[in-house]
Coordinates of C-alpha atoms and ligand atoms in Angstrom, one line a residue:
G1 CA 100.4 137.6 -127.7
K2 CA 96.9 137.0 -126.4
P3 CA 96.9 134.8 -123.3
D4 CA 95.4 131.4 -123.7
K5 CA 91.9 130.8 -122.3
K6 CA 92.1 130.1 -118.6
F7 CA 90.3 127.2 -116.9
V8 CA 87.7 128.6 -114.5
I9 CA 87.7 126.7 -111.2
A10 CA 84.6 127.5 -109.1
V11 CA 84.7 126.9 -105.4
S12 CA 81.5 126.5 -103.4
Q13 CA 82.2 126.7 -99.6
C14 CA 79.5 125.8 -97.1
S15 CA 80.8 128.0 -94.3
E16 CA 82.7 131.0 -93.3
D17 CA 85.3 130.7 -90.5
V18 CA 89.1 130.7 -90.0
W19 CA 89.5 127.2 -91.3
R20 CA 87.7 128.1 -94.6
D21 CA 89.7 131.4 -94.8
K22 CA 92.9 129.5 -94.8
L23 CA 91.7 127.1 -97.4
N24 CA 90.4 129.9 -99.6
E25 CA 93.7 131.6 -99.4
E26 CA 95.5 128.5 -100.4
L27 CA 93.2 128.0 -103.4
K28 CA 93.8 131.6 -104.5
T29 CA 97.5 131.1 -104.1
G30 CA 97.1 128.2 -106.6
E31 CA 95.9 130.8 -109.1
Y32 CA 99.2 132.7 -108.7
L33 CA 101.3 129.6 -109.2
N34 CA 99.3 128.3 -112.2
D35 CA 98.9 130.6 -115.1
S36 CA 96.3 128.3 -116.7
I37 CA 93.6 128.7 -114.0
M38 CA 91.2 131.3 -112.5
V39 CA 89.7 130.6 -109.1
K40 CA 86.2 131.9 -108.3
L41 CA 85.0 131.6 -104.7
A42 CA 81.4 131.5 -103.3
S43 CA 80.5 131.0 -99.7
S44 CA 77.0 130.1 -98.4
N45 CA 77.3 130.6 -94.6
D46 CA 75.8 127.2 -93.7
D47 CA 72.7 127.8 -95.9
N48 CA 71.7 124.9 -98.0
V49 CA 69.3 126.9 -100.2
L50 CA 72.0 129.5 -100.9
Q51 CA 74.7 126.8 -101.6
N52 CA 72.4 125.1 -104.2
K53 CA 71.8 128.4 -105.8
Q54 CA 75.5 129.3 -106.0
I55 CA 76.3 126.0 -107.5
N56 CA 73.5 126.3 -110.1
Q57 CA 74.8 129.7 -111.0
F58 CA 78.4 128.5 -111.5
V59 CA 77.0 125.7 -113.7
D60 CA 75.0 128.2 -115.8
E61 CA 78.0 130.3 -116.2
G62 CA 79.7 127.3 -117.7
V63 CA 82.7 127.0 -115.3
D64 CA 85.3 124.3 -116.2
L65 CA 85.4 122.6 -112.8
L66 CA 83.6 122.7 -109.5
I67 CA 85.1 122.2 -106.0
V68 CA 82.3 121.8 -103.5
S69 CA 82.2 121.4 -99.7
P70 CA 78.6 120.3 -99.3
N71 CA 77.0 121.8 -96.2
Q72 CA 75.0 118.6 -95.6
L73 CA 75.0 115.1 -97.0
S74 CA 71.7 115.2 -98.9
A75 CA 70.7 118.8 -99.1
I76 CA 73.3 119.7 -101.8
S77 CA 73.2 116.6 -103.9
K78 CA 70.7 118.0 -106.4
A79 CA 72.9 120.9 -107.5
V80 CA 76.0 118.7 -107.5
E81 CA 74.3 116.0 -109.6
R82 CA 73.0 118.6 -112.1
A83 CA 76.6 119.9 -112.5
Y84 CA 77.9 116.4 -112.9
D85 CA 75.2 115.5 -115.4
R86 CA 76.1 118.5 -117.5
G87 CA 79.7 117.2 -117.8
I88 CA 81.3 119.6 -115.3
P89 CA 83.8 117.7 -113.3
V90 CA 83.0 118.0 -109.5
I91 CA 85.6 117.6 -106.7
L92 CA 84.0 117.0 -103.4
Y93 CA 86.2 118.5 -100.7
D94 CA 86.2 117.8 -96.9
R95 CA 82.5 117.0 -96.9
K96 CA 80.5 114.5 -99.0
T97 CA 77.1 114.2 -100.6
N98 CA 75.0 111.0 -100.5
S99 CA 75.3 110.5 -104.2
D100 CA 77.8 108.7 -106.4
K101 CA 77.7 111.5 -109.0
Y102 CA 81.1 113.2 -108.3
T103 CA 84.4 113.1 -110.1
A104 CA 86.7 112.9 -107.2
F105 CA 86.8 113.4 -103.4
I106 CA 89.7 114.9 -101.4
G107 CA 89.8 115.3 -97.7
C108 CA 90.6 113.8 -94.4
D109 CA 89.0 110.5 -93.2
N110 CA 86.6 111.7 -90.6
Y111 CA 85.8 108.2 -89.4
V112 CA 89.5 107.8 -88.5
I113 CA 89.5 111.1 -86.7
G114 CA 86.5 110.1 -84.5
K115 CA 88.0 106.7 -83.9
S116 CA 91.4 108.1 -82.9
M117 CA 89.8 110.5 -80.5
G118 CA 87.7 107.8 -79.0
T119 CA 90.7 105.6 -78.4
F120 CA 92.7 108.5 -77.1
I121 CA 90.1 109.5 -74.6
A122 CA 89.4 105.9 -73.4
Q123 CA 93.1 105.4 -72.8
Q124 CA 93.5 108.7 -71.0
L125 CA 90.7 107.6 -68.7
H126 CA 92.3 104.2 -68.3
G127 CA 89.2 102.6 -69.7
K128 CA 86.7 104.1 -67.2
G129 CA 84.8 107.3 -67.3
R130 CA 82.0 109.5 -68.4
I131 CA 82.1 111.3 -71.7
V132 CA 79.9 113.8 -73.4
E133 CA 79.8 114.5 -77.1
I134 CA 79.3 117.9 -78.8
R135 CA 78.3 117.3 -82.4
G136 CA 78.8 119.4 -85.5
S137 CA 76.0 120.2 -87.9
E138 CA 73.3 117.5 -88.1
G139 CA 73.4 115.7 -91.5
S140 CA 76.9 117.0 -92.4
S141 CA 79.2 114.1 -93.3
P142 CA 82.1 115.0 -90.9
A143 CA 79.7 115.1 -88.0
I144 CA 78.2 111.7 -89.0
E145 CA 81.6 110.1 -89.5
R146 CA 83.3 111.5 -86.5
H147 CA 80.4 110.3 -84.4
R148 CA 80.5 106.8 -85.9
G149 CA 84.3 106.5 -85.5
F150 CA 84.1 107.6 -81.9
M151 CA 81.3 105.1 -81.1
D152 CA 83.3 102.3 -82.7
A153 CA 86.3 103.1 -80.6
V154 CA 84.6 103.4 -77.2
K155 CA 82.4 100.3 -77.6
H156 CA 85.5 98.2 -76.8
Y157 CA 85.6 99.8 -73.3
P158 CA 82.7 98.6 -71.2
D159 CA 83.3 101.1 -68.4
I160 CA 83.4 104.1 -70.7
H161 CA 80.0 105.7 -71.0
L162 CA 78.7 108.3 -73.4
V163 CA 76.3 110.1 -71.0
A164 CA 75.1 112.8 -73.3
S165 CA 75.4 113.9 -76.9
E166 CA 74.2 117.3 -78.0
G167 CA 74.5 119.1 -81.3
G168 CA 73.9 122.3 -83.3
D169 CA 76.1 123.7 -86.0
W170 CA 79.9 124.0 -86.1
K171 CA 80.2 127.3 -84.3
E172 CA 81.3 128.3 -80.8
E173 CA 77.9 129.6 -79.8
S174 CA 76.5 126.2 -80.5
G175 CA 79.1 124.6 -78.3
I176 CA 78.1 126.9 -75.4
K177 CA 74.4 126.1 -75.8
A178 CA 75.0 122.4 -76.1
M179 CA 77.2 122.2 -73.0
K180 CA 74.8 124.2 -71.0
R181 CA 72.0 121.8 -71.9
I182 CA 74.2 119.0 -70.7
L183 CA 75.3 120.6 -67.5
Q184 CA 71.7 121.3 -66.5
Q185 CA 71.2 117.5 -66.6
T186 CA 74.5 116.3 -65.1
Q187 CA 77.8 117.7 -64.0
D188 CA 79.3 114.3 -63.3
L189 CA 81.5 114.2 -66.3
D190 CA 85.2 113.5 -67.1
Y191 CA 85.7 114.3 -70.8
V192 CA 84.2 116.4 -73.6
F193 CA 84.6 115.1 -77.1
A194 CA 83.7 117.9 -79.4
H195 CA 83.6 117.6 -83.2
N196 CA 85.7 120.7 -83.7
D197 CA 87.8 123.1 -81.7
R198 CA 85.3 125.9 -81.8
L199 CA 82.7 123.6 -80.2
A200 CA 85.2 122.4 -77.6
W201 CA 86.1 126.0 -76.7
G202 CA 82.4 126.8 -76.5
A203 CA 81.9 123.9 -74.1
Y204 CA 84.8 125.1 -72.0
V205 CA 83.3 128.6 -71.9
A206 CA 79.9 127.3 -70.9
A207 CA 81.3 125.3 -67.9
R208 CA 83.1 128.4 -66.7
Q209 CA 80.1 130.6 -67.2
M210 CA 78.0 128.2 -65.2
G211 CA 80.6 128.3 -62.5
V212 CA 81.1 124.5 -62.6
N213 CA 83.9 123.7 -60.2
R214 CA 85.3 120.6 -61.9
N215 CA 88.2 120.0 -64.2
Y216 CA 86.7 118.5 -67.3
K217 CA 89.0 117.6 -70.1
Y218 CA 88.4 118.6 -73.7
T219 CA 89.2 117.5 -77.1
G220 CA 88.4 119.1 -80.5
V221 CA 89.3 118.8 -84.1
D222 CA 91.0 121.3 -86.6
G223 CA 94.2 122.3 -84.9
M224 CA 94.3 125.8 -86.4
A225 CA 97.5 127.8 -85.9
T226 CA 95.6 131.1 -85.5
E227 CA 95.5 133.0 -82.2
G228 CA 93.3 131.2 -79.8
G229 CA 93.1 128.3 -82.2
G230 CA 93.4 124.6 -81.4
L231 CA 97.2 124.4 -81.4
E232 CA 97.6 127.1 -78.8
L233 CA 94.8 125.6 -76.7
V234 CA 96.5 122.2 -76.7
R235 CA 99.9 123.7 -76.1
D236 CA 98.5 125.7 -73.1
G237 CA 96.8 122.7 -71.6
V238 CA 93.2 124.0 -72.1
F239 CA 92.5 121.1 -74.4
E240 CA 94.0 117.6 -74.0
A241 CA 94.0 117.0 -77.7
S242 CA 92.9 118.2 -81.1
Y243 CA 93.2 116.6 -84.5
L244 CA 94.9 118.4 -87.3
Y245 CA 92.3 118.8 -90.1
P246 CA 94.4 119.7 -93.1
T247 CA 93.3 122.3 -95.6
K248 CA 95.8 121.5 -98.3
G249 CA 94.5 123.8 -100.9
D250 CA 97.6 123.1 -103.0
E251 CA 96.7 119.5 -103.3
V252 CA 93.1 120.3 -104.2
I253 CA 94.3 122.5 -107.0
A254 CA 96.8 119.8 -108.1
L255 CA 93.9 117.3 -108.4
A256 CA 91.8 119.8 -110.3
L257 CA 94.6 120.4 -112.8
K258 CA 95.0 116.7 -113.4
I259 CA 91.3 116.3 -114.1
L260 CA 91.3 119.4 -116.3
N261 CA 94.3 118.3 -118.3
H262 CA 93.0 114.7 -118.7
Q263 CA 95.8 113.2 -116.7
P264 CA 95.3 110.1 -114.5
Y265 CA 94.1 110.8 -111.0
Q266 CA 92.8 108.9 -108.0
R267 CA 89.1 109.2 -107.4
D268 CA 89.1 109.1 -103.6
N269 CA 92.0 111.0 -101.9
Y270 CA 92.5 110.8 -98.2
L271 CA 94.8 113.4 -96.7
S272 CA 97.0 112.1 -94.0
S273 CA 97.0 113.8 -90.6
S274 CA 97.4 113.2 -86.9
I275 CA 96.3 113.8 -83.4
I276 CA 97.8 116.8 -81.6
T277 CA 98.6 116.5 -77.9
K278 CA 100.9 118.5 -75.6
A279 CA 103.8 116.5 -77.0
N280 CA 103.6 117.8 -80.5
A281 CA 101.5 121.0 -80.3
E282 CA 104.4 123.5 -80.0
L283 CA 106.3 122.0 -82.9
T284 CA 103.2 121.8 -85.1
L285 CA 102.4 125.4 -84.3
M286 CA 105.9 126.6 -85.2
E287 CA 105.8 124.7 -88.5
A288 CA 102.4 126.0 -89.4
R289 CA 103.4 129.6 -88.7
D290 CA 106.5 129.2 -90.8
A291 CA 104.4 127.9 -93.7
E292 CA 102.1 130.9 -93.2
R293 CA 105.1 133.3 -93.5
Q294 CA 106.1 131.7 -96.7
T295 CA 102.6 132.1 -98.2
H296 CA 102.6 135.7 -97.1
K297 CA 105.9 136.3 -98.8
L298 CA 104.6 134.7 -102.0
R299 CA 101.5 136.9 -101.9
T300 CA 103.6 140.1 -101.3
L301 CA 105.8 139.1 -104.3
H302 CA 102.8 138.6 -106.4
H303 CA 101.4 142.0 -105.5
Q304 CA 104.8 143.6 -106.3
V305 CA 104.9 142.0 -109.7
D306 CA 101.3 143.1 -110.3
K307 CA 102.2 146.7 -109.4
Y308 CA 105.3 146.6 -111.5
L309 CA 103.3 145.4 -114.5
S310 CA 100.6 147.9 -114.2
D311 CA 103.2 150.7 -113.8
Y312 CA 105.0 149.4 -116.8
N313 CA 101.8 149.3 -118.8
A314 CA 100.9 152.9 -117.7
Q315 CA 104.3 154.1 -118.9
K316 CA 103.8 152.2 -122.2
V317 CA 100.4 153.9 -122.8
L318 CA 101.9 157.3 -122.0
L319 CA 104.9 156.7 -124.4
M320 CA 102.6 155.4 -127.1
S321 CA 100.3 158.4 -126.8
L322 CA 103.4 160.5 -127.4
G323 CA 104.4 158.3 -130.3
L324 CA 107.5 157.2 -128.5
F325 CA 106.9 153.5 -128.1
Ligands
FRU1 C1 85.0 124.6 -91.0 C2 84.5 123.3 -90.2 C3 85.6 122.8 -89.3 C4 85.2 121.3 -89.3 C5 84.9 121.1 -90.7 C6 84.0 120.0 -91.0 O1 84.0 125.1 -91.8 O2 83.4 123.6 -89.5 O3 85.6 123.4 -88.1 O4 86.2 120.5 -88.9 O5 84.2 122.3 -91.2 O6 83.6 120.0 -92.4

């Protein structure tokens, strides 16, 4: 019989990097596991204008649901509001807009992440020391919230000083530049609190490139299991800590399905996670790589079934043309 109409789930990603790649793969895997959906991906490479355009296009195509990671708090609100006003359910994912016009939010609590890191660093320093902050993209909700959480944690320690705070975007290069600006002002530092692992790594590279002969300590966020990712860097003692920033594409799809099928759902969904230190980095890495292998198997299986079906259909066409089917 003719297959039922599939729900089209459109995904608008703000950036392109290993973390987004992992998430996109998980969302695509959701398509394999659920016959009723089709997942369309668009990526805007940190460009607000492009992201608005991509969302508007999805809306004009009449997609059934939108999943959006808004690059910045206010810059993407217009397109998101337009979608929402047209009756397309919108799931905000990982980052927020400054508008109440969204159907649901799912992601980690970035305020909690900043606060946990602030407390961790202050305790490591026994309540006394000099910290610098390397911020993620200006005006993007995780950067705002990680900063706020961090400040709220360290304000309880009168001898902890934030001596500099520099930002850029979320990329390694930006971490290098920010750290170089800081080191030109002062090298009397103890800890680097970076808003993600790529920035923390950039800061580490900058200190080495400038030949600074001091052992600064570094923390980041993301905890990717990729080669050279946060989990390895913590395990190997390059970073003191990272914070696992879960992708959880399967939960995002599950939420989308509830909304599409008019089932009850929660509007704000905070994913649980935790700080990664040397004590749990190795175990977390092993578990993450194990999960990756399972996903890979699933994908291989999917391709085999696809190939089997297309071979079968080709056979069928051939037999039909010979009048034998
Ligand atoms: C990935 C990323 C992460 C960061 C998150 C914040 O695109 O830059 O490194 O934790 O986005 O939204």
